[in-house]
PDB file of C-alpha atoms in Angstrom:
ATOM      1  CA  UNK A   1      18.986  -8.464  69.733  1.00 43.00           C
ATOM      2  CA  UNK A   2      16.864  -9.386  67.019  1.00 36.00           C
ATOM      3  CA  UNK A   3      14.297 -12.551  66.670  1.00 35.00           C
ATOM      4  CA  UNK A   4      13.889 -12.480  62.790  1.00 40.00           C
ATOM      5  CA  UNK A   5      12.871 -15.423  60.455  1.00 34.00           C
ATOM      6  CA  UNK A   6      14.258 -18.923  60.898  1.00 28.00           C
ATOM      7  CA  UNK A   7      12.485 -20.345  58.704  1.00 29.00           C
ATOM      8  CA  UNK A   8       9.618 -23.056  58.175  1.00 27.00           C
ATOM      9  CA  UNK A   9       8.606 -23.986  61.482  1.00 29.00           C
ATOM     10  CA  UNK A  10       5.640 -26.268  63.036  1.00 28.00           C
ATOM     11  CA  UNK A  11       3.802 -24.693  66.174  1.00 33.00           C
ATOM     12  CA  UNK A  12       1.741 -25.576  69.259  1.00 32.00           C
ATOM     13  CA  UNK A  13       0.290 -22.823  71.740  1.00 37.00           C
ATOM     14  CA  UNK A  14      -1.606 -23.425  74.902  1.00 34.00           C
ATOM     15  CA  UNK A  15      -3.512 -20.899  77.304  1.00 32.00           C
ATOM     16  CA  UNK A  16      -0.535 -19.877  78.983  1.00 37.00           C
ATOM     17  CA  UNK A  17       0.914 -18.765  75.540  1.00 49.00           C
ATOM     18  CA  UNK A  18       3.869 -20.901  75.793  1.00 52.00           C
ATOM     19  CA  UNK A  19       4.823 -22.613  72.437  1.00 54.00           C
ATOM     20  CA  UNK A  20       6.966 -25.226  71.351  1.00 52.00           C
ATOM     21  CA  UNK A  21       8.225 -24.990  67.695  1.00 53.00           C
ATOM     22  CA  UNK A  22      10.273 -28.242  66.558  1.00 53.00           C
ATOM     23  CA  UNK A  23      11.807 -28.565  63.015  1.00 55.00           C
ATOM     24  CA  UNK A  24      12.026 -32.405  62.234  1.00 60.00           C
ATOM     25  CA  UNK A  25      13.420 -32.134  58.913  1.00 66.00           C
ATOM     26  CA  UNK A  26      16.609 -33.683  58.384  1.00 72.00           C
ATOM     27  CA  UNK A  27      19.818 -31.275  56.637  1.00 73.00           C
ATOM     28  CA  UNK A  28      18.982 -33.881  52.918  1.00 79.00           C
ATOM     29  CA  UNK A  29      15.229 -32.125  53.032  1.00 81.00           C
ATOM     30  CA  UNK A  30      16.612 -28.394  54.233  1.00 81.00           C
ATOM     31  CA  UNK A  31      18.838 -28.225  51.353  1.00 86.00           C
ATOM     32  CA  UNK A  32      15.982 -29.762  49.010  1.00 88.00           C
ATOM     33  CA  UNK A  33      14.336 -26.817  50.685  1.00 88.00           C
ATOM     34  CA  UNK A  34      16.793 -23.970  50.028  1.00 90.00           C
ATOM     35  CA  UNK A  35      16.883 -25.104  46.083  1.00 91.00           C
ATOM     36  CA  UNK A  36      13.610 -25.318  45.922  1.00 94.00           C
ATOM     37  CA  UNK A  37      13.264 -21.406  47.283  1.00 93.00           C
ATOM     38  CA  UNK A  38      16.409 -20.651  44.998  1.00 96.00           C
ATOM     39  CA  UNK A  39      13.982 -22.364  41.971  1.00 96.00           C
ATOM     40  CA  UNK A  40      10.981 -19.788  42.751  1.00 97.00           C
ATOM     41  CA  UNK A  41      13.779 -16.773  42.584  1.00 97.00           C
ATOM     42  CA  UNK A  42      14.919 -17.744  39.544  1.00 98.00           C
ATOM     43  CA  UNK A  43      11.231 -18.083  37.857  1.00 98.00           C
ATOM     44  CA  UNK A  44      10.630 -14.660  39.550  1.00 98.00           C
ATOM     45  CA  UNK A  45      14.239 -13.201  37.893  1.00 98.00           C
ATOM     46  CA  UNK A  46      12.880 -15.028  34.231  1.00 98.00           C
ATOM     47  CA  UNK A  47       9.690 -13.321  34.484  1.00 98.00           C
ATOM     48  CA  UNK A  48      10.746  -9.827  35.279  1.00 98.00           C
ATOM     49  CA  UNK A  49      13.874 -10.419  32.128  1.00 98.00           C
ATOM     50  CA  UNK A  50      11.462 -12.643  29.596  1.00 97.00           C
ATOM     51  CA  UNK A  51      12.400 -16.500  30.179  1.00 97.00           C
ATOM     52  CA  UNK A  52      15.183 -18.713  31.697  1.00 97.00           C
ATOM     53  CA  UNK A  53      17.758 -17.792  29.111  1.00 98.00           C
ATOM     54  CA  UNK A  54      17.240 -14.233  29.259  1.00 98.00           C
ATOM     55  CA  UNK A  55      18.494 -14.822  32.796  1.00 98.00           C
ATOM     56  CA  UNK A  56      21.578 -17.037  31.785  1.00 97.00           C
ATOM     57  CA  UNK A  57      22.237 -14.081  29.253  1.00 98.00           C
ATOM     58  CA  UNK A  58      22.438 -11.165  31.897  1.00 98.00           C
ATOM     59  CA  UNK A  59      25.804  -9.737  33.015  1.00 96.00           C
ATOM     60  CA  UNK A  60      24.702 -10.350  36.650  1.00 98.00           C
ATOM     61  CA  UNK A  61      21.746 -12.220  37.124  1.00 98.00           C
ATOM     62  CA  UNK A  62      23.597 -16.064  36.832  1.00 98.00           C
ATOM     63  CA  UNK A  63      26.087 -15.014  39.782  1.00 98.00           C
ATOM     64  CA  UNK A  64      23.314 -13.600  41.882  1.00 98.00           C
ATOM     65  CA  UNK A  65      21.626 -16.835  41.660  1.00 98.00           C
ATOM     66  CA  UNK A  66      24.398 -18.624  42.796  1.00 98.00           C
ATOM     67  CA  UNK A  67      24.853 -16.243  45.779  1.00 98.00           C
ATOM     68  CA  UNK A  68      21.818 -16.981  47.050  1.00 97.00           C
ATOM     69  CA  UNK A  69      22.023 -20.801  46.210  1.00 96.00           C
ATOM     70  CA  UNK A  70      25.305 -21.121  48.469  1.00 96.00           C
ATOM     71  CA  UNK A  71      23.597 -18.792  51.259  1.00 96.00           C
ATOM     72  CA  UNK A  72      20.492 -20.887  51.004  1.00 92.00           C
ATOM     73  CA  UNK A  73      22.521 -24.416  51.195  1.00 91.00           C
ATOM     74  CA  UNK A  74      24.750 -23.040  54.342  1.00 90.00           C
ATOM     75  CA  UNK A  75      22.040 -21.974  55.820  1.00 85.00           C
ATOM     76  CA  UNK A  76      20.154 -25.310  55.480  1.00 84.00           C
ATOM     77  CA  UNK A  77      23.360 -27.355  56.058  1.00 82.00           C
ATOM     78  CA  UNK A  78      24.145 -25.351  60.004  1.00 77.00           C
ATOM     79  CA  UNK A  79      20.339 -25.524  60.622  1.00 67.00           C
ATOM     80  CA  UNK A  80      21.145 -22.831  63.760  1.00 59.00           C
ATOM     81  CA  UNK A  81      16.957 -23.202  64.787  1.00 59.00           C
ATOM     82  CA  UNK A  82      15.991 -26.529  65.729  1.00 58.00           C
ATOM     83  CA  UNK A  83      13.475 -25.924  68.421  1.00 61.00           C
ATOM     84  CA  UNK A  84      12.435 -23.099  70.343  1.00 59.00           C
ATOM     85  CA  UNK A  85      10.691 -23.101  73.958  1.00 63.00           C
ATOM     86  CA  UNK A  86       8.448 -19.837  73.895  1.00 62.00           C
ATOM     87  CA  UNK A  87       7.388 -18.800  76.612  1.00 61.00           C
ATOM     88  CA  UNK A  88       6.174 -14.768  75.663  1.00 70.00           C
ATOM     89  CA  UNK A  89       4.999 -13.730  72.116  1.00 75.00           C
ATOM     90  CA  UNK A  90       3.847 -10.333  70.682  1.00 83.00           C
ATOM     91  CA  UNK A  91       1.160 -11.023  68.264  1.00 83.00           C
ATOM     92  CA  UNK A  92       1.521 -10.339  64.632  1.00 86.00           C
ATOM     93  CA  UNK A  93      -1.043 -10.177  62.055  1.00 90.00           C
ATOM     94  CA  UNK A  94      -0.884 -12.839  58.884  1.00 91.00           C
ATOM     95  CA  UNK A  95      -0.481  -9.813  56.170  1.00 93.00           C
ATOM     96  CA  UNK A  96       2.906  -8.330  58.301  1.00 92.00           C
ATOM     97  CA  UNK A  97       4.344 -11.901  58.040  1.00 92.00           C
ATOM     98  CA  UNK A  98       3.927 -12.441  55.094  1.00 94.00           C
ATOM     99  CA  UNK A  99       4.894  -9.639  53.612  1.00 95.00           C
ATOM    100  CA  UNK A 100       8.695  -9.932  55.755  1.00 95.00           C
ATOM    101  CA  UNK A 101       8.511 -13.019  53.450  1.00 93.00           C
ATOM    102  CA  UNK A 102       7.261 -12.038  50.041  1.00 96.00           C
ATOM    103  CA  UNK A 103       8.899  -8.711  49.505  1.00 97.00           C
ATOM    104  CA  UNK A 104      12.119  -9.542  49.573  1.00 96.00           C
ATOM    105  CA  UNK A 105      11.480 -12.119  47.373  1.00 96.00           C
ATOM    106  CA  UNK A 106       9.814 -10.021  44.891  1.00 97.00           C
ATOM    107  CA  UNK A 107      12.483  -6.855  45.150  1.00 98.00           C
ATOM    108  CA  UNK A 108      14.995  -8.552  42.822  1.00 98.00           C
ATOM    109  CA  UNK A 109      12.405  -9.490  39.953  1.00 98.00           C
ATOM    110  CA  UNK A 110      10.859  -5.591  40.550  1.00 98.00           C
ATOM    111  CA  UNK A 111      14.154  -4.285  40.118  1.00 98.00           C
ATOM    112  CA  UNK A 112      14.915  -6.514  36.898  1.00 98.00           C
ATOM    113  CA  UNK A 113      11.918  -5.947  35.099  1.00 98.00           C
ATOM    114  CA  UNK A 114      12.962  -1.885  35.550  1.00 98.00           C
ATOM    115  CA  UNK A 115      16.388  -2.489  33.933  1.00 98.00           C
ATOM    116  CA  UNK A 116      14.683  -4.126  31.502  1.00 97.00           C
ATOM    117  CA  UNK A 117      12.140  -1.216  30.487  1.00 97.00           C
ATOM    118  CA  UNK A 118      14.702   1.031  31.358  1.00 97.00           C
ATOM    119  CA  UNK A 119      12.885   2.644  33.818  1.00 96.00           C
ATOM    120  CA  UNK A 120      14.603   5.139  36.257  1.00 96.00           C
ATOM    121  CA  UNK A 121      18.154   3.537  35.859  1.00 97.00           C
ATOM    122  CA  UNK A 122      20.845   4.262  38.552  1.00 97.00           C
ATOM    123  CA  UNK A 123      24.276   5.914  37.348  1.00 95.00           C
ATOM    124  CA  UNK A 124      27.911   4.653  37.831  1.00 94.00           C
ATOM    125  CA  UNK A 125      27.832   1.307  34.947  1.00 95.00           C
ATOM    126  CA  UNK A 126      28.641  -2.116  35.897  1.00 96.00           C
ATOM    127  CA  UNK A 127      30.476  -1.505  38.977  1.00 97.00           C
ATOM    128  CA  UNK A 128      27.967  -0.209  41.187  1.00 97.00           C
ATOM    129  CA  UNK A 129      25.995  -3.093  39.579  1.00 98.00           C
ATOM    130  CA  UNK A 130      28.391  -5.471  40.571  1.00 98.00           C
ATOM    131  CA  UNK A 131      29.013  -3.979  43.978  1.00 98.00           C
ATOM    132  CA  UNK A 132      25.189  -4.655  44.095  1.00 98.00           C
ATOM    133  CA  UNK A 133      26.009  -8.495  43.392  1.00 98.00           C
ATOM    134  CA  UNK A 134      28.559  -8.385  46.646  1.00 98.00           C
ATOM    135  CA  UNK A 135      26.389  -6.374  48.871  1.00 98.00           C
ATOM    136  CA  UNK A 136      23.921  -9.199  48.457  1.00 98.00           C
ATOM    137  CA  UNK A 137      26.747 -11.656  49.686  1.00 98.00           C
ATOM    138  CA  UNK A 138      27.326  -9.201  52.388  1.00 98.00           C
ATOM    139  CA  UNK A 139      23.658  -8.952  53.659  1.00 98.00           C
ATOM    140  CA  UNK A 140      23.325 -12.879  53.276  1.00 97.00           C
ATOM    141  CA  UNK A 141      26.319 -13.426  55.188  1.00 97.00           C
ATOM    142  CA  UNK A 142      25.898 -11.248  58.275  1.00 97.00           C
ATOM    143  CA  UNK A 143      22.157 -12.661  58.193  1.00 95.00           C
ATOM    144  CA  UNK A 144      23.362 -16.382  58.417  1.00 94.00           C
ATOM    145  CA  UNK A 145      26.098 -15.430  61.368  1.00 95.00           C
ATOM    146  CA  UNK A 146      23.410 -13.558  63.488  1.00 93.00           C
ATOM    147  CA  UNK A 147      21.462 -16.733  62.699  1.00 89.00           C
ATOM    148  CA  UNK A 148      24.098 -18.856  64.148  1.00 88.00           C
ATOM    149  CA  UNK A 149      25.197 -16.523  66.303  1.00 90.00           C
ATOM    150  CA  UNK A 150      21.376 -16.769  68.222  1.00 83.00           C
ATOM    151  CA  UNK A 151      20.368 -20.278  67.748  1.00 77.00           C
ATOM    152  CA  UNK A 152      17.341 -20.855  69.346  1.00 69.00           C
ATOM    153  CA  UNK A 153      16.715 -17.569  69.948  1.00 70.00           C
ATOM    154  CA  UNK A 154      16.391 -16.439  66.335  1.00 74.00           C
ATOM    155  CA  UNK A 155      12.493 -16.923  65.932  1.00 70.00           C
ATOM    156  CA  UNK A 156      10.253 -16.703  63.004  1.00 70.00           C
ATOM    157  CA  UNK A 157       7.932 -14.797  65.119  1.00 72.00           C
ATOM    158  CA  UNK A 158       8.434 -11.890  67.820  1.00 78.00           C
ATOM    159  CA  UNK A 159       8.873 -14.041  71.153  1.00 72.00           C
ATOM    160  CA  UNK A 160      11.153 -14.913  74.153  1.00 72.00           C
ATOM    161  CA  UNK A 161      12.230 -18.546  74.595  1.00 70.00           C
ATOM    162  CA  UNK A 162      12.620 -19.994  78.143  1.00 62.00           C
ATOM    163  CA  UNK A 163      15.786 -19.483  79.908  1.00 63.00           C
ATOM    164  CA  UNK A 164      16.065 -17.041  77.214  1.00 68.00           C
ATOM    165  CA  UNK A 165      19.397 -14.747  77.829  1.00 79.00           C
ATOM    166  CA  UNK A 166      19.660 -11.272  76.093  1.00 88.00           C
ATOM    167  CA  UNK A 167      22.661 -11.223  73.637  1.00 88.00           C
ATOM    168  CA  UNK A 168      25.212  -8.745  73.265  1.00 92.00           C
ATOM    169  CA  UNK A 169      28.481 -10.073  72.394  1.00 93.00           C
ATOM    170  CA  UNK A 170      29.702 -10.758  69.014  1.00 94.00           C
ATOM    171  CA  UNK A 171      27.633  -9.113  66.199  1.00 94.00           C
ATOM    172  CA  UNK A 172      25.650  -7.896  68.366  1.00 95.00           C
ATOM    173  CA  UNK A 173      28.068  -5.703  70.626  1.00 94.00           C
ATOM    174  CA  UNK A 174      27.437  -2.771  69.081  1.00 95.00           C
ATOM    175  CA  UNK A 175      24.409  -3.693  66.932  1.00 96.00           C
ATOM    176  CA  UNK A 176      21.102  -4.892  67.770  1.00 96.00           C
ATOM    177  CA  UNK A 177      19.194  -6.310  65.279  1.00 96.00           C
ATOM    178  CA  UNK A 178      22.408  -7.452  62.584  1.00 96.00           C
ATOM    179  CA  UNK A 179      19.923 -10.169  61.083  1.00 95.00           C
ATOM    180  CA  UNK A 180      17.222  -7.200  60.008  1.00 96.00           C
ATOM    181  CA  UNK A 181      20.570  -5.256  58.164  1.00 97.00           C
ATOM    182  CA  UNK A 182      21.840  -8.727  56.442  1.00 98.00           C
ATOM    183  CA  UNK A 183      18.003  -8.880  55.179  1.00 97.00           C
ATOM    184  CA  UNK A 184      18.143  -5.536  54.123  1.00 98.00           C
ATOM    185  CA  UNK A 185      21.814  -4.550  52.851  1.00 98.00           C
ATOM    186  CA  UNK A 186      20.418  -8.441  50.347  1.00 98.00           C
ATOM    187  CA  UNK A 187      17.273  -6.426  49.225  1.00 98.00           C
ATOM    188  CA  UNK A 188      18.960  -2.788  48.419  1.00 98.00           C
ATOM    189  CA  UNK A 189      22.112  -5.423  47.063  1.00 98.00           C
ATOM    190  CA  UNK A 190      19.287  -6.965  44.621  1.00 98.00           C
ATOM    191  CA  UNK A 191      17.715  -3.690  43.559  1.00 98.00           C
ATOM    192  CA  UNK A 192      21.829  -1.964  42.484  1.00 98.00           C
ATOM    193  CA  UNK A 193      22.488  -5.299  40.800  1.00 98.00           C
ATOM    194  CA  UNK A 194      19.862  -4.484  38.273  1.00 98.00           C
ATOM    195  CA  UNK A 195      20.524  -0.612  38.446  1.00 97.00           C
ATOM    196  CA  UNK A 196      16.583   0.452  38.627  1.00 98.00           C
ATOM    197  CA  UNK A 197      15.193   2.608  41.022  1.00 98.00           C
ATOM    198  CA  UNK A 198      11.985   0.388  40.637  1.00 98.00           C
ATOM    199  CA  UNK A 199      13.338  -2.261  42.842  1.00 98.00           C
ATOM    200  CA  UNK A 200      13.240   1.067  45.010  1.00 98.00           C
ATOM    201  CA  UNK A 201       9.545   0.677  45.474  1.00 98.00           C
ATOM    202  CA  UNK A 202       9.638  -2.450  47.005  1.00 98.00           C
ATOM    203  CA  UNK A 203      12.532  -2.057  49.331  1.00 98.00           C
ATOM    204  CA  UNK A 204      10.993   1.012  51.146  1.00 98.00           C
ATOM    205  CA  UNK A 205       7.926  -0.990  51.446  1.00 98.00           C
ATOM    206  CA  UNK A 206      10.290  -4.027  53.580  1.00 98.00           C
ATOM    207  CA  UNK A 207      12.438  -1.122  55.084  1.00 98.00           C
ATOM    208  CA  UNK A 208       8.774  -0.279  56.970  1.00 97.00           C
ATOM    209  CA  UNK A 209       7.897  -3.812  57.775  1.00 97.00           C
ATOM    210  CA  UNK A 210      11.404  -4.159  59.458  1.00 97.00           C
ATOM    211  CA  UNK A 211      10.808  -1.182  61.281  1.00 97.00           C
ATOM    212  CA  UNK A 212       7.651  -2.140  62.575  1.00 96.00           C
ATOM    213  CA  UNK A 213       8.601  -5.553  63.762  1.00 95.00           C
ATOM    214  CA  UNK A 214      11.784  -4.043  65.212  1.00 96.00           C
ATOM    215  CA  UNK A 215       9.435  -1.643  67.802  1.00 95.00           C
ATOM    216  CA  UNK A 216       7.364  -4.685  68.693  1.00 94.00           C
ATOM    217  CA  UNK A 217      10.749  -6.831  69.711  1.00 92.00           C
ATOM    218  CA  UNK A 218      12.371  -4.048  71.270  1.00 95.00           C
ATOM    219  CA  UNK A 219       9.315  -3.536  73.603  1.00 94.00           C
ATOM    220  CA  UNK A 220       8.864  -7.290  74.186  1.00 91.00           C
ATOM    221  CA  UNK A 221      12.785  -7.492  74.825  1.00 90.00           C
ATOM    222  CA  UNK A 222      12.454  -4.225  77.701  1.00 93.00           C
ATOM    223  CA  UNK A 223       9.632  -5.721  79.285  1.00 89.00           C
ATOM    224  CA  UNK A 224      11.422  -8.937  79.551  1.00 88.00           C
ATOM    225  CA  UNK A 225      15.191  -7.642  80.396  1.00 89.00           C
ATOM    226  CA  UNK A 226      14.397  -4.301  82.227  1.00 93.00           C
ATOM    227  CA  UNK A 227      17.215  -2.091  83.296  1.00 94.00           C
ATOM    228  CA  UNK A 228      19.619  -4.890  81.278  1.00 94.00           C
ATOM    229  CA  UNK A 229      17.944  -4.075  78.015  1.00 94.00           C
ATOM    230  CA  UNK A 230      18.483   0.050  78.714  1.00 94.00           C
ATOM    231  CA  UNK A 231      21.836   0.270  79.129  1.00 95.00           C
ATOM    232  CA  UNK A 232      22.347  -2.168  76.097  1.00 96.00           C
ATOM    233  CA  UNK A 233      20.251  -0.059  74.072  1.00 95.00           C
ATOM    234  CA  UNK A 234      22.045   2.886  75.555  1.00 94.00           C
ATOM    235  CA  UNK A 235      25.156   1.504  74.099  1.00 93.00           C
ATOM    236  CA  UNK A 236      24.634   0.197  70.992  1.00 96.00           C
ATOM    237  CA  UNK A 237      22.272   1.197  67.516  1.00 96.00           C
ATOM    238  CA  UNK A 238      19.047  -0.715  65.874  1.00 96.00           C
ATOM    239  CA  UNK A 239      20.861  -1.191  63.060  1.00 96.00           C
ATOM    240  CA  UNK A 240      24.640   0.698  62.672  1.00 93.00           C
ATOM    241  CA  UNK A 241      26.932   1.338  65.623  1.00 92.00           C
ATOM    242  CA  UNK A 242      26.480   4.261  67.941  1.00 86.00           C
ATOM    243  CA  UNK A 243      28.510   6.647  67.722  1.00 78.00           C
ATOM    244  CA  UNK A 244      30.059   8.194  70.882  1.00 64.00           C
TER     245      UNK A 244
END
């Protein structure tokens, strides 16, 4: 079951490490929000391709934007995190955070300024750079339904919230952390819908960070959930279905 990023959150913590993190922002701001974000990906996609129109001009680049404007604007319209009641937190430090944030972020521009130096391009033409454009739908999707799917319990940072119940129905049956492969399958989508290995730089750097935040919730979530947590873990993968 994975925590993952919910977004922009305000927080509170008191000696006994219990935490209350309230968004008051209304679903008018959250979209605001989410095309704001979209905004900064699209200056980030016209510097890597030199300017706005060079964007507007690419094969690709226009319907990527638009795939992450609708996952942005669903996301912001269900709002699945509202508050959180934390009651046990692993600490993180500042740079791991923020690079779960940035990276991603930066992995499509990486990956278009390669195309467009025409550094270490990928085989297999448009359609593997279109089936890049749909794997980013893909990621984005299963990212927003393990969102949902969680609620509360889908945390910008690596914590349990009170009355806190350990999911494994649904997406998460046979999968425990489907929000950290929606992030990812997005990213490697990004870096085959501008057909550089570049982009390949980046992503290994955010397949790491997911990794390590990934050991630190799976040992927070055994400590918490004992022999539940082992046979769920004995049953299902981190990130693709066990076989057998």
């Amino acid at each position: 079951m994975s925590a993952g990023e919910a977004g922009s959150a305000g927080a509170t913590e008191s000696a006994t490490r219990r935490v209350v993190i309230a968004r008051k922002r209304g679903p008018v701001v959250s979209i605001v929000l989410s095309l704001v974000v979209t905004a900064i990906d699209v200056l980030l996609l016209a510097l890597a391709l030199g300017g706005i129109r060079a964007v507007l001009a690419h094969p690709r680049a226009p319907a990527l934007v638009l795939v992450w404007a609708v996952a942005g604007a669903a996301l912001a319209l269900a709002r699945p995190v509202r508050s959180q009641d934390v009651v046990e937190r692993t600490p993180e430090t500042r740079l791991a955070l923020l690079g779960l944030g940035l990276v991603p972020m930066l992995t499509p521009g990486i990956a278009a300024l390669g195309e467009r130096l025409g550094l270490w391009l990928f085989p297999g033409g448009a359609a593997l750079r279109w089936a890049g454009v749909a794997l980013v739908a893909l990621g984005l999707s299963i990212r927003i339904a393990a969102m949902m799917q969680l609620g509360a319990r889908f945390s910008p940072i690596v914590a349990v919230q009170a009355e806190h119940a350990l999911e494994t129905r649904g997406l998460y049956a046979r999968i425990r952390h489907p929000g950290y492969l929606g992030a990812w399958l997005a990213a490697l989508g990004a870096v085959l819908t501008f057909g550089s290995a570049l982009g390949l730089v980046p992503l290994a750097l955010f397949t790491a960070l997911i990794g390590a935040r990934v050991r630190k919730e799976e040992a927070l979530l055994a400590a918490r959930f004992g022999d539940a947590w082992r046979e769920y873990r004995a049953h299902s993968g981190a990130f693709l279905p066990r076989l057998g």
